[in-house]
Short mmCIF file of C-alpha atoms and ligand atoms in Angstrom, two decimals:
data_model
loop_
_atom_site.label_atom_id
_atom_site.label_comp_id
_atom_site.label_asym_id
_atom_site.label_seq_id
_atom_site.Cartn_x
_atom_site.Cartn_y
_atom_site.Cartn_z
CA MET A 1 -16.09 -13.34 -28.20
CA ALA A 2 -17.44 -10.15 -30.43
CA LEU A 3 -15.22 -6.99 -30.20
CA ILE A 4 -16.45 -3.92 -30.41
CA ASN A 5 -15.18 -1.92 -34.06
CA LEU A 6 -13.24 0.93 -33.25
CA ALA A 7 -14.37 4.61 -34.11
CA PRO A 8 -12.42 6.20 -37.45
CA GLU A 9 -11.49 8.63 -35.10
CA THR A 10 -9.61 6.20 -32.14
CA GLN A 11 -8.47 4.45 -35.05
CA SER A 12 -6.55 7.90 -36.43
CA PHE A 13 -5.58 8.58 -32.91
CA ILE A 14 -3.24 5.84 -32.15
CA ALA A 15 -1.82 5.33 -36.01
CA LYS A 16 0.54 8.42 -34.99
CA ASP A 17 2.44 7.99 -31.91
CA LYS A 18 2.03 11.59 -29.62
CA LYS A 19 3.38 14.25 -29.11
CA LEU A 20 3.59 16.53 -26.42
CA LEU A 21 1.55 19.69 -26.09
CA ILE A 22 3.43 22.60 -25.16
CA GLY A 23 2.52 26.01 -24.73
CA SER A 24 -0.76 25.34 -27.35
CA GLN A 25 2.41 23.66 -30.18
CA TRP A 26 1.93 19.72 -30.33
CA GLN A 27 5.72 19.22 -29.93
CA ASP A 28 7.81 15.76 -30.06
CA ALA A 29 9.90 14.35 -27.28
CA GLY A 30 13.28 16.62 -26.88
CA SER A 31 15.14 13.63 -27.17
CA ALA A 32 12.80 12.38 -30.09
CA ALA A 33 12.55 9.29 -28.10
CA LEU A 34 9.25 7.17 -27.54
CA ILE A 35 7.55 5.01 -24.79
CA ASP A 36 5.24 2.45 -26.75
CA VAL A 37 1.66 2.57 -25.33
CA ILE A 38 0.70 -1.58 -25.04
CA ASN A 39 -3.00 -3.11 -24.65
CA PRO A 40 -2.84 -4.96 -21.81
CA ALA A 41 -5.81 -7.17 -23.04
CA ASP A 42 -2.85 -8.76 -25.41
CA GLY A 43 0.28 -7.20 -24.83
CA GLN A 44 0.95 -5.89 -28.61
CA ARG A 45 1.66 -1.82 -29.14
CA ILE A 46 -0.73 0.19 -30.45
CA SER A 47 0.67 3.62 -30.03
CA GLY A 48 3.87 5.63 -29.30
CA ILE A 49 3.95 8.93 -26.59
CA GLY A 50 7.10 11.34 -26.16
CA ASP A 51 9.19 9.93 -23.29
CA ALA A 52 10.12 13.80 -21.93
CA SER A 53 12.67 15.09 -20.89
CA ASN A 54 13.92 17.80 -18.42
CA ALA A 55 13.94 20.30 -21.65
CA ASP A 56 10.76 19.69 -22.09
CA VAL A 57 9.51 20.53 -18.52
CA GLU A 58 11.18 23.48 -18.58
CA LYS A 59 9.69 24.80 -21.84
CA ALA A 60 6.27 23.33 -20.32
CA VAL A 61 6.86 25.37 -17.43
CA ALA A 62 7.51 27.99 -19.05
CA ALA A 63 4.90 28.34 -21.72
CA ALA A 64 2.10 28.01 -18.38
CA ARG A 65 4.39 30.74 -16.83
CA GLN A 66 3.74 33.05 -19.49
CA ALA A 67 -0.05 32.35 -19.03
CA PHE A 68 -0.56 32.91 -16.21
CA GLU A 69 1.19 36.09 -15.69
CA SER A 70 0.59 37.77 -18.92
CA GLY A 71 -2.18 34.81 -20.99
CA PRO A 72 -6.13 36.01 -20.50
CA TRP A 73 -6.87 32.79 -18.22
CA PRO A 74 -6.33 34.84 -14.42
CA GLU A 75 -7.52 37.62 -15.89
CA MET A 76 -10.86 37.18 -17.60
CA LYS A 77 -14.19 37.60 -16.71
CA PRO A 78 -15.01 34.70 -14.24
CA GLY A 79 -18.25 34.17 -16.71
CA GLU A 80 -16.37 34.17 -20.02
CA ARG A 81 -13.97 31.74 -18.36
CA SER A 82 -16.88 29.30 -16.84
CA ARG A 83 -18.68 29.61 -20.26
CA LEU A 84 -15.13 27.95 -22.08
CA ILE A 85 -15.21 25.40 -19.00
CA TYR A 86 -18.31 24.18 -20.35
CA GLN A 87 -17.39 24.57 -24.13
CA ILE A 88 -14.56 21.73 -23.17
CA ALA A 89 -17.20 19.53 -21.71
CA ASP A 90 -19.00 19.52 -24.24
CA LYS A 91 -16.61 18.53 -26.47
CA MET A 92 -15.82 16.13 -24.52
CA GLU A 93 -19.81 14.54 -24.95
CA ALA A 94 -19.51 14.73 -28.64
CA HIS A 95 -16.17 12.80 -28.13
CA ALA A 96 -17.50 10.47 -25.22
CA GLU A 97 -17.12 7.10 -27.04
CA GLU A 98 -14.17 8.11 -28.58
CA LEU A 99 -12.92 8.64 -25.29
CA ALA A 100 -14.33 5.62 -23.96
CA GLN A 101 -12.30 3.51 -26.30
CA LEU A 102 -8.94 5.58 -25.93
CA GLU A 103 -9.45 4.38 -22.22
CA THR A 104 -10.70 0.90 -22.44
CA LEU A 105 -7.47 0.27 -25.59
CA ASP A 106 -4.99 1.84 -22.82
CA ASN A 107 -5.95 0.91 -19.35
CA GLY A 108 -7.83 -2.12 -20.44
CA LYS A 109 -10.51 -1.63 -18.36
CA PRO A 110 -13.80 -2.95 -19.88
CA ILE A 111 -16.06 -0.41 -22.48
CA ASN A 112 -18.90 0.39 -20.45
CA PHE A 113 -17.20 0.81 -18.01
CA ALA A 114 -14.86 3.49 -19.43
CA ARG A 115 -18.14 4.55 -21.15
CA GLY A 116 -18.77 5.20 -17.38
CA ASP A 117 -15.12 7.23 -16.74
CA VAL A 118 -16.01 9.18 -19.02
CA PHE A 119 -19.83 10.53 -18.07
CA ALA A 120 -17.85 10.53 -14.73
CA SER A 121 -15.69 12.81 -16.31
CA ILE A 122 -17.45 15.36 -18.47
CA GLY A 123 -19.35 16.01 -14.92
CA ALA A 124 -16.46 17.22 -13.38
CA ILE A 125 -15.80 19.20 -15.61
CA ARG A 126 -19.50 20.46 -15.91
CA TYR A 127 -19.43 20.72 -12.67
CA TYR A 128 -16.04 23.22 -12.27
CA ALA A 129 -17.18 25.35 -14.98
CA GLY A 130 -20.11 26.06 -12.70
CA TRP A 131 -17.97 27.13 -10.28
CA ALA A 132 -15.98 29.77 -12.10
CA ASP A 133 -18.63 32.63 -11.76
CA LYS A 134 -18.93 31.98 -7.83
CA ILE A 135 -15.82 32.22 -6.66
CA HIS A 136 -15.51 35.35 -4.15
CA GLY A 137 -14.05 36.57 -0.61
CA SER A 138 -15.68 37.80 2.23
CA THR A 139 -15.88 41.48 4.01
CA HIS A 140 -15.51 41.47 7.62
CA ASN A 141 -16.50 44.23 10.94
CA ILE A 142 -13.13 43.74 12.97
CA ASN A 143 -11.99 44.31 15.96
CA MET A 144 -8.88 46.94 15.89
CA PRO A 145 -9.44 50.67 16.82
CA GLY A 146 -10.52 53.45 14.22
CA ASP A 147 -12.56 52.56 10.80
CA HIS A 148 -11.83 49.57 8.65
CA HIS A 149 -12.79 47.81 5.28
CA VAL A 150 -11.75 44.77 5.52
CA TYR A 151 -11.96 41.83 3.01
CA THR A 152 -11.31 38.44 1.27
CA ILE A 153 -9.71 37.93 -2.49
CA LYS A 154 -9.80 34.69 -4.04
CA GLU A 155 -6.91 34.12 -6.12
CA PRO A 156 -5.90 31.24 -8.24
CA VAL A 157 -2.47 29.87 -6.94
CA GLY A 158 -0.28 29.71 -10.01
CA VAL A 159 0.69 27.10 -11.75
CA VAL A 160 0.29 23.89 -11.07
CA ALA A 161 1.95 20.22 -11.55
CA LEU A 162 -0.57 17.57 -11.81
CA ILE A 163 0.46 14.42 -11.89
CA VAL A 164 -2.11 10.83 -12.12
CA PRO A 165 -1.70 7.45 -12.48
CA TRP A 166 -4.14 4.78 -14.41
CA ASN A 167 -6.28 2.86 -12.97
CA TYR A 168 -8.98 6.21 -14.04
CA PRO A 169 -6.73 8.18 -16.13
CA LEU A 170 -9.58 10.35 -17.72
CA VAL A 171 -11.43 10.12 -14.96
CA MET A 172 -8.36 11.39 -11.95
CA ALA A 173 -7.25 14.06 -14.84
CA ALA A 174 -10.23 15.83 -15.15
CA MET A 175 -10.55 15.88 -11.28
CA LYS A 176 -8.04 18.11 -11.75
CA LEU A 177 -8.44 19.94 -14.54
CA GLY A 178 -12.01 20.80 -13.70
CA PRO A 179 -11.22 22.90 -10.43
CA ALA A 180 -7.43 24.16 -11.88
CA LEU A 181 -9.69 26.53 -14.41
CA ALA A 182 -11.94 27.31 -12.64
CA ALA A 183 -9.98 29.50 -10.46
CA GLY A 184 -7.82 30.42 -13.12
CA CYS A 185 -4.77 27.87 -12.76
CA THR A 186 -2.72 27.20 -15.65
CA ALA A 187 -1.68 23.48 -15.52
CA ILE A 188 1.13 20.63 -17.05
CA LEU A 189 -0.94 17.65 -16.93
CA LYS A 190 1.68 14.85 -16.64
CA PRO A 191 -0.45 11.51 -17.23
CA ALA A 192 1.00 7.84 -16.07
CA GLU A 193 3.05 6.30 -18.85
CA ASP A 194 1.09 3.10 -18.65
CA THR A 195 -2.27 4.73 -19.76
CA SER A 196 -1.46 8.60 -21.45
CA LEU A 197 -3.63 8.53 -24.81
CA SER A 198 -7.33 9.67 -23.30
CA ALA A 199 -5.51 12.86 -21.06
CA LEU A 200 -4.00 13.78 -24.87
CA ARG A 201 -6.91 13.43 -26.71
CA LEU A 202 -8.47 15.54 -24.33
CA GLY A 203 -5.90 18.68 -24.58
CA GLU A 204 -6.87 18.48 -28.34
CA LEU A 205 -10.34 18.77 -27.47
CA MET A 206 -9.84 21.52 -24.86
CA LEU A 207 -7.48 23.24 -27.33
CA GLU A 208 -10.52 22.75 -30.31
CA ALA A 209 -12.62 24.07 -27.69
CA GLY A 210 -10.63 27.80 -26.98
CA LEU A 211 -8.32 26.84 -23.71
CA PRO A 212 -5.70 30.02 -24.31
CA GLU A 213 -2.88 29.35 -25.45
CA GLY A 214 -0.68 27.29 -22.80
CA VAL A 215 -3.35 27.65 -20.20
CA LEU A 216 -2.65 23.55 -20.53
CA ASN A 217 0.65 21.95 -21.63
CA ILE A 218 0.82 17.89 -21.37
CA VAL A 219 4.00 16.69 -20.76
CA THR A 220 3.82 12.20 -20.65
CA GLY A 221 6.91 10.39 -20.02
CA TYR A 222 7.85 8.35 -16.88
CA GLY A 223 7.73 9.45 -12.76
CA HIS A 224 11.54 8.92 -12.10
CA THR A 225 12.06 11.97 -15.23
CA VAL A 226 9.61 14.16 -16.01
CA GLY A 227 7.65 13.61 -12.79
CA SER A 228 10.38 14.36 -10.94
CA ALA A 229 11.46 16.87 -13.04
CA LEU A 230 8.10 18.65 -11.87
CA ILE A 231 7.83 18.27 -8.58
CA ASN A 232 11.29 19.85 -7.77
CA HIS A 233 11.28 23.12 -10.64
CA PRO A 234 10.42 26.32 -8.89
CA GLY A 235 8.28 27.09 -11.09
CA ILE A 236 6.04 24.97 -9.48
CA ASP A 237 2.67 26.84 -7.27
CA LYS A 238 0.84 23.54 -6.07
CA ILE A 239 1.64 19.76 -7.35
CA ALA A 240 -2.11 18.34 -6.83
CA PHE A 241 -1.39 13.94 -7.11
CA THR A 242 -2.89 10.91 -7.37
CA GLY A 243 -1.35 7.96 -6.98
CA SER A 244 0.53 5.54 -4.80
CA THR A 245 1.89 6.01 -0.74
CA ALA A 246 5.59 5.71 -1.85
CA THR A 247 5.33 8.09 -4.38
CA GLY A 248 3.24 10.83 -2.56
CA LYS A 249 5.75 10.68 0.02
CA VAL A 250 8.44 11.60 -2.65
CA ILE A 251 5.77 14.37 -4.31
CA ALA A 252 5.46 15.43 -0.03
CA HIS A 253 9.53 16.25 0.12
CA ALA A 254 10.19 17.76 -3.54
CA ALA A 255 6.87 20.15 -1.49
CA ALA A 256 8.64 20.97 1.84
CA GLU A 257 11.80 21.65 -0.72
CA GLY A 258 10.26 24.22 -2.16
CA LEU A 259 7.38 25.40 -0.03
CA LYS A 260 4.72 24.83 -2.78
CA LYS A 261 1.32 23.19 -1.87
CA VAL A 262 0.27 20.12 -1.91
CA SER A 263 -2.20 18.20 -2.53
CA LEU A 264 -2.28 14.11 -2.35
CA GLU A 265 -5.09 11.28 -2.77
CA LEU A 266 -2.93 8.28 -1.96
CA GLY A 267 -3.21 4.43 -2.08
CA GLY A 268 -5.92 2.37 -0.01
CA LYS A 269 -6.85 -0.80 2.02
CA SER A 270 -10.19 -0.54 2.60
CA PRO A 271 -12.12 -2.27 5.26
CA ASN A 272 -15.57 -3.90 4.86
CA ILE A 273 -17.24 -5.18 7.54
CA ILE A 274 -20.35 -6.98 6.91
CA MET A 275 -22.09 -7.73 10.84
CA ALA A 276 -23.95 -10.54 11.25
CA ASP A 277 -27.52 -8.87 10.70
CA ALA A 278 -26.58 -7.39 7.25
CA ASP A 279 -28.81 -7.77 3.92
CA LEU A 280 -26.25 -10.62 2.75
CA GLU A 281 -28.41 -9.98 -0.86
CA LYS A 282 -27.15 -7.29 -1.14
CA ALA A 283 -24.06 -7.07 0.65
CA ILE A 284 -22.53 -9.82 -1.07
CA PRO A 285 -22.74 -8.84 -4.68
CA ALA A 286 -21.91 -4.97 -4.05
CA SER A 287 -18.49 -6.27 -1.81
CA ALA A 288 -16.95 -8.36 -4.74
CA MET A 289 -18.41 -5.58 -7.51
CA GLY A 290 -16.59 -3.54 -5.60
CA ILE A 291 -13.00 -5.49 -5.12
CA PHE A 292 -13.53 -7.07 -8.76
CA PHE A 293 -14.91 -3.73 -10.12
CA ASN A 294 -11.72 -2.42 -12.51
CA SER A 295 -9.91 -5.64 -11.93
CA GLY A 296 -9.23 -4.28 -7.89
CA GLN A 297 -7.62 -1.15 -9.21
CA THR A 298 -9.53 0.84 -7.76
CA CYS A 299 -7.92 3.41 -4.63
CA THR A 300 -11.17 2.92 -2.24
CA ALA A 301 -11.52 -0.94 -3.07
CA PRO A 302 -13.28 -2.59 0.29
CA SER A 303 -9.98 -4.96 -0.07
CA ARG A 304 -10.28 -6.34 3.43
CA LEU A 305 -13.23 -7.86 4.14
CA TYR A 306 -14.47 -8.06 7.81
CA VAL A 307 -16.72 -10.80 8.00
CA HIS A 308 -18.94 -11.87 11.61
CA GLU A 309 -18.41 -15.59 12.15
CA ASP A 310 -21.75 -16.74 11.78
CA VAL A 311 -22.09 -15.45 8.33
CA LYS A 312 -18.65 -16.00 7.03
CA ASP A 313 -19.00 -19.33 4.92
CA GLU A 314 -21.90 -18.23 3.01
CA VAL A 315 -20.17 -14.51 2.47
CA ILE A 316 -17.11 -15.77 1.25
CA LYS A 317 -19.12 -19.17 -0.94
CA GLY A 318 -21.34 -15.84 -2.45
CA ILE A 319 -18.38 -13.25 -3.46
CA ALA A 320 -16.42 -16.22 -5.02
CA GLU A 321 -19.57 -17.32 -6.81
CA VAL A 322 -19.80 -13.27 -7.98
CA GLY A 323 -16.37 -13.75 -9.13
CA LYS A 324 -17.13 -16.91 -11.23
CA SER A 325 -20.18 -15.58 -12.60
CA MET A 326 -18.46 -12.50 -14.42
CA LYS A 327 -17.16 -12.41 -17.81
CA ILE A 328 -13.25 -11.75 -17.99
CA ALA A 329 -12.89 -10.43 -21.49
CA PRO A 330 -10.83 -7.94 -23.07
CA GLY A 331 -12.25 -4.62 -22.41
CA LEU A 332 -13.75 -3.72 -26.30
CA ASP A 333 -16.12 -6.91 -25.43
CA GLU A 334 -19.54 -5.83 -24.61
CA GLU A 335 -19.99 -8.09 -22.37
CA SER A 336 -16.53 -8.26 -19.88
CA MET A 337 -17.20 -7.33 -16.76
CA MET A 338 -13.45 -7.52 -15.59
CA GLY A 339 -10.56 -7.31 -17.93
CA PRO A 340 -7.03 -7.35 -17.51
CA LEU A 341 -4.48 -5.71 -15.56
CA VAL A 342 -3.39 -2.44 -16.85
CA SER A 343 0.15 -3.66 -18.04
CA ALA A 344 2.50 -6.73 -17.50
CA LYS A 345 4.20 -4.87 -13.93
CA GLN A 346 0.88 -4.57 -12.32
CA PHE A 347 0.72 -7.96 -13.43
CA GLU A 348 3.66 -9.43 -11.91
CA ARG A 349 2.87 -7.50 -8.51
CA VAL A 350 -0.41 -8.55 -7.80
CA THR A 351 0.62 -12.06 -8.43
CA SER A 352 3.77 -12.23 -6.95
CA TYR A 353 1.52 -10.79 -3.64
CA ILE A 354 -0.95 -13.79 -3.81
CA GLU A 355 2.71 -16.56 -3.83
CA ALA A 356 3.55 -14.21 -0.46
CA GLY A 357 -0.11 -14.78 1.30
CA GLN A 358 0.84 -18.57 0.59
CA LYS A 359 3.82 -18.21 1.97
CA GLU A 360 2.59 -16.41 4.74
CA GLY A 361 0.40 -19.88 5.27
CA ALA A 362 -3.37 -17.93 3.87
CA GLU A 363 -5.16 -20.27 1.25
CA ILE A 364 -6.91 -19.20 -1.42
CA ALA A 365 -10.76 -19.89 -1.56
CA ALA A 366 -11.05 -19.04 -5.65
CA GLY A 367 -8.62 -17.68 -8.40
CA GLY A 368 -5.19 -16.80 -7.88
CA VAL A 369 -4.57 -17.58 -11.73
CA ARG A 370 -3.65 -16.41 -14.17
CA HIS A 371 -6.81 -15.67 -16.61
CA GLY A 372 -6.29 -16.98 -20.37
CA GLU A 373 -3.22 -17.34 -22.62
CA GLU A 374 -2.65 -13.96 -23.45
CA GLY A 375 -3.19 -10.31 -21.74
CA TYR A 376 -3.15 -9.64 -18.72
CA PHE A 377 -5.87 -11.37 -16.86
CA LEU A 378 -6.19 -12.57 -13.33
CA GLU A 379 -9.08 -14.42 -11.95
CA PRO A 380 -11.22 -13.05 -8.96
CA THR A 381 -9.44 -14.06 -6.01
CA ILE A 382 -10.35 -14.50 -2.42
CA ILE A 383 -7.34 -15.07 0.33
CA ASP A 384 -8.96 -16.72 3.46
CA GLN A 385 -6.99 -17.68 6.73
CA THR A 386 -5.20 -13.99 7.21
CA ASN A 387 -4.35 -12.19 9.79
CA ASN A 388 -3.35 -8.36 10.60
CA GLU A 389 0.45 -9.60 10.70
CA MET A 390 0.60 -10.25 7.23
CA THR A 391 1.77 -8.57 3.53
CA VAL A 392 -1.70 -9.35 2.24
CA VAL A 393 -3.40 -7.72 4.75
CA LYS A 394 -1.02 -4.66 5.67
CA GLU A 395 -0.23 -3.83 1.80
CA GLU A 396 -1.89 -2.27 -0.89
CA ILE A 397 -2.49 -5.41 -3.60
CA PHE A 398 -3.64 -2.64 -6.07
CA GLY A 399 -5.71 -6.23 -8.47
CA PRO A 400 -8.54 -8.22 -8.01
CA VAL A 401 -7.59 -9.75 -4.79
CA LEU A 402 -10.09 -9.92 -1.68
CA VAL A 403 -8.44 -10.55 1.51
CA THR A 404 -10.45 -12.37 4.91
CA GLN A 405 -11.22 -12.98 8.20
CA SER A 406 -14.10 -13.14 10.59
CA PHE A 407 -15.45 -11.55 14.47
CA LYS A 408 -16.83 -11.86 16.84
CA THR A 409 -17.69 -8.44 18.00
CA GLU A 410 -19.06 -4.74 17.34
CA GLU A 411 -15.33 -4.00 18.99
CA GLU A 412 -13.11 -6.42 17.47
CA ALA A 413 -14.12 -5.69 13.95
CA LEU A 414 -13.21 -1.19 14.51
CA ALA A 415 -10.22 -2.79 15.71
CA LEU A 416 -9.20 -5.27 13.23
CA ALA A 417 -10.21 -2.29 10.74
CA ASN A 418 -8.80 1.02 12.08
CA ASP A 419 -5.25 -1.25 12.09
CA THR A 420 -3.91 -0.98 9.26
CA GLU A 421 -1.50 3.03 8.24
CA TYR A 422 -4.01 3.47 5.08
CA GLY A 423 -7.44 6.01 5.71
CA LEU A 424 -9.46 5.82 2.30
CA ALA A 425 -12.24 4.24 2.79
CA GLY A 426 -14.20 1.67 4.74
CA ALA A 427 -17.98 0.20 4.66
CA VAL A 428 -20.04 -1.37 6.95
CA TRP A 429 -23.23 -3.68 6.50
CA THR A 430 -26.08 -4.16 8.64
CA GLN A 431 -29.87 -3.76 9.42
CA ASP A 432 -29.47 -1.48 12.46
CA ILE A 433 -28.90 2.01 11.25
CA SER A 434 -27.72 3.12 14.81
CA THR A 435 -25.25 0.39 14.36
CA GLY A 436 -24.25 1.90 11.09
CA HIS A 437 -23.85 5.23 11.95
CA ARG A 438 -21.44 4.64 14.98
CA MET A 439 -19.17 2.20 13.53
CA ALA A 440 -18.80 5.05 10.46
CA ARG A 441 -17.54 7.28 13.21
CA LYS A 442 -15.40 4.85 14.54
CA ILE A 443 -13.55 4.00 11.08
CA LYS A 444 -10.64 6.27 10.53
CA ALA A 445 -11.20 7.61 7.20
CA GLY A 446 -12.10 9.69 4.54
CA ILE A 447 -14.90 8.06 2.99
CA LEU A 448 -17.21 5.90 4.89
CA GLY A 449 -20.08 3.80 2.78
CA ILE A 450 -23.61 2.35 5.09
CA ASN A 451 -25.33 -0.69 2.93
CA THR A 452 -23.09 0.53 0.26
CA ALA A 453 -19.06 -0.18 -1.23
CA MET A 454 -18.54 2.12 -3.09
CA GLY A 455 -19.06 5.34 -3.57
CA ALA A 456 -18.26 8.62 -5.49
CA ASP A 457 -19.41 12.16 -6.93
CA TRP A 458 -18.22 15.06 -8.12
CA ASP A 459 -19.55 16.93 -5.42
CA VAL A 460 -17.93 14.75 -3.07
CA PRO A 461 -15.42 15.48 -1.51
CA LEU A 462 -12.81 12.62 -1.56
CA GLY A 463 -9.33 11.71 0.27
CA GLY A 464 -7.73 9.48 2.79
CA TYR A 465 -7.40 10.10 6.57
CA LYS A 466 -3.39 8.99 7.69
CA GLN A 467 -0.97 7.54 5.27
CA SER A 468 -4.10 8.32 2.46
CA GLY A 469 -3.32 11.37 1.25
CA ILE A 470 -3.61 15.11 2.59
CA GLY A 471 -6.40 17.15 1.16
CA ARG A 472 -9.57 16.49 0.14
CA GLU A 473 -10.46 16.87 -3.90
CA ASN A 474 -14.08 17.15 -5.66
CA GLY A 475 -16.76 19.98 -4.45
CA ARG A 476 -16.13 22.90 -2.96
CA GLU A 477 -13.14 21.68 -1.09
CA GLY A 478 -11.14 20.30 -4.17
CA LEU A 479 -11.68 24.08 -5.55
CA GLU A 480 -10.42 25.54 -2.34
CA LEU A 481 -6.57 23.82 -3.42
CA TYR A 482 -6.45 25.84 -6.30
CA LEU A 483 -7.11 29.02 -4.45
CA ASN A 484 -5.39 31.61 -2.63
CA THR A 485 -6.37 34.20 -0.13
CA LYS A 486 -5.15 37.09 0.03
CA SER A 487 -6.62 39.89 3.21
CA VAL A 488 -7.02 43.53 2.11
CA PHE A 489 -7.73 45.83 4.94
CA THR A 490 -8.41 49.38 3.99
CA THR A 491 -8.25 52.58 7.46
CA LEU A 492 -11.07 54.69 5.87
P1 LIG B 501 2.44 5.68 -8.96
O1 LIG B 501 2.07 6.33 -7.22
O2 LIG B 501 3.71 5.08 -8.86
O3 LIG B 501 2.09 6.54 -10.07
C1 LIG B 501 1.11 7.71 -10.21
C2 LIG B 501 2.31 9.13 -10.84
O4 LIG B 501 3.37 9.92 -10.26
C3 LIG B 501 2.30 8.19 -12.58
O5 LIG B 501 1.89 9.51 -13.08
C4 LIG B 501 3.93 8.33 -12.56
O6 LIG B 501 4.29 8.75 -13.31
C5 LIG B 501 4.07 9.46 -11.17
N1 LIG B 501 5.14 9.05 -10.54
C6 LIG B 501 5.96 8.21 -10.05
N2 LIG B 501 7.09 8.41 -9.59
C7 LIG B 501 7.17 9.94 -9.37
C8 LIG B 501 8.41 10.15 -8.98
N3 LIG B 501 9.53 10.34 -7.79
N4 LIG B 501 8.20 12.63 -9.54
C9 LIG B 501 6.69 12.27 -9.59
N5 LIG B 501 6.04 11.68 -10.38
C10 LIG B 501 6.09 10.49 -10.00
O7 LIG B 501 0.90 4.95 -8.63
P2 LIG B 501 -0.19 4.09 -9.62
O8 LIG B 501 0.64 2.59 -9.61
O9 LIG B 501 0.21 5.27 -11.00
O10 LIG B 501 -1.48 4.59 -9.23
C11 LIG B 501 -1.83 3.50 -8.54
C12 LIG B 501 -2.30 4.43 -6.70
O11 LIG B 501 -2.76 5.52 -6.74
C13 LIG B 501 -2.50 3.39 -6.06
O12 LIG B 501 -1.70 2.98 -4.73
C14 LIG B 501 -3.74 3.86 -5.71
O13 LIG B 501 -3.77 3.88 -4.43
C15 LIG B 501 -3.81 5.40 -5.90
N6 LIG B 501 -4.85 6.39 -6.39
C16 LIG B 501 -5.44 7.05 -5.83
C17 LIG B 501 -6.74 7.71 -5.74
C18 LIG B 501 -7.16 8.26 -4.59
O14 LIG B 501 -7.85 9.08 -4.53
N7 LIG B 501 -6.53 8.73 -3.52
C19 LIG B 501 -7.15 7.26 -6.51
C20 LIG B 501 -6.61 6.81 -7.19
C21 LIG B 501 -5.37 6.20 -7.75
#
């Protein structure tokens, strides 16, 4: 196993414990307390991040408020704001390898996938740089008597709290910062406590690109402390959250209490339906990659497989073979196809689900055990003989664990697929185009794949039905989350 050499910039970045970004100054957390940054490939400490306190959150919100009320950012000419966001994307591109290495060290994902994440993050920032000078209202011919000039203005919503998870740390931050900055908002970013490094490096790059004081603040720390202080703070106008459904509900309550605007990108347990006429040469490897990619820690992962009984054995055998052929290794190995789970806690969580499945009568058809002796690696796992009443089928496991069932008819497959409280994504495999589109319409989820199990792009709305969330990120809809509409009536 040959691990890539870390770039000198990566080494020097992790060599020092990290600070919080408040009002363009890097500051120690008020308590001076640190949270260890652990490399999930070997369980070793690689750095430390600040454990922010309520007082730090107060300072960050005050800095963002001041930047919004009296700083240049919201008033800046749109073309200028656009140019500055493009400069941020250029900076990220110039430091792409370093960002990818930080992501791999922190999250564990294979370096080639981390490079893909950096590409997607730059893409999102650049895409929204392009929107910054294309935001405008409309004029209206109205029905009231008299002569009127009526128009709408689009304004930034204000100070936004951006709370992101650990599975795609940089991508999630970029998907929120891009539209927030393009709209003219000022922000407080709270990365996940397990993976804050890439966000902190992004903060440095944004300052180097010339982002005015206080426009971006970054507070690191735990959800129940920093996150909770942010969502309950009266100085926050909007909360944008990506994370689990359980935390999403806590945030929805806090948002309701303060009548804050809120968007929620939450968990999923997405169905993947393979019909009898599917092209199995494509369906098998794509279904395997869909669930095993990023060690199954993907919100849209096709984690419930419903396969027609005629092809079930072939499909399960094929997916297990793809899993076996994947090189499981630390993310810094260029050939790694599957890295560790993000943390010891996540490893315990996933393995306890596997045990629960066995207790409920399901059978392990592949994997199910730890891989190697150090770090948090798990073999690609398939749990067969399941039914929709089992915990492993109902709940999001968020690991490389596929649960499988067979069906006889299209109606049965759809009923099984929709029998869930989630509604983030879904996929159907068939060579009949009508079947594909008909089923895509009937699956209650926000993102559907026909003959593909994965799909995401910064221009395409992403979000969930049911308990998978509220609102859509990406694309124009993602920008609208950060804008208020004001209607102006003038009597002529
Ligand atoms: P999580 O809900 O535990 O944490 C997410 C973030 O919220 C972290 O920054 C955490 O510190 C913070 N947080 C936790 N408790 C909080 C509280 N009480 N108040 C405020 N903030 C709090 O989720 P996770 O385990 O980090 O991420 C995995 C989850 O994210 C999965 O459920 C996954 O499906 C979901 N996810 C969804 C999408 C999507 O687009 N729908 C994308 C990626 C991940």
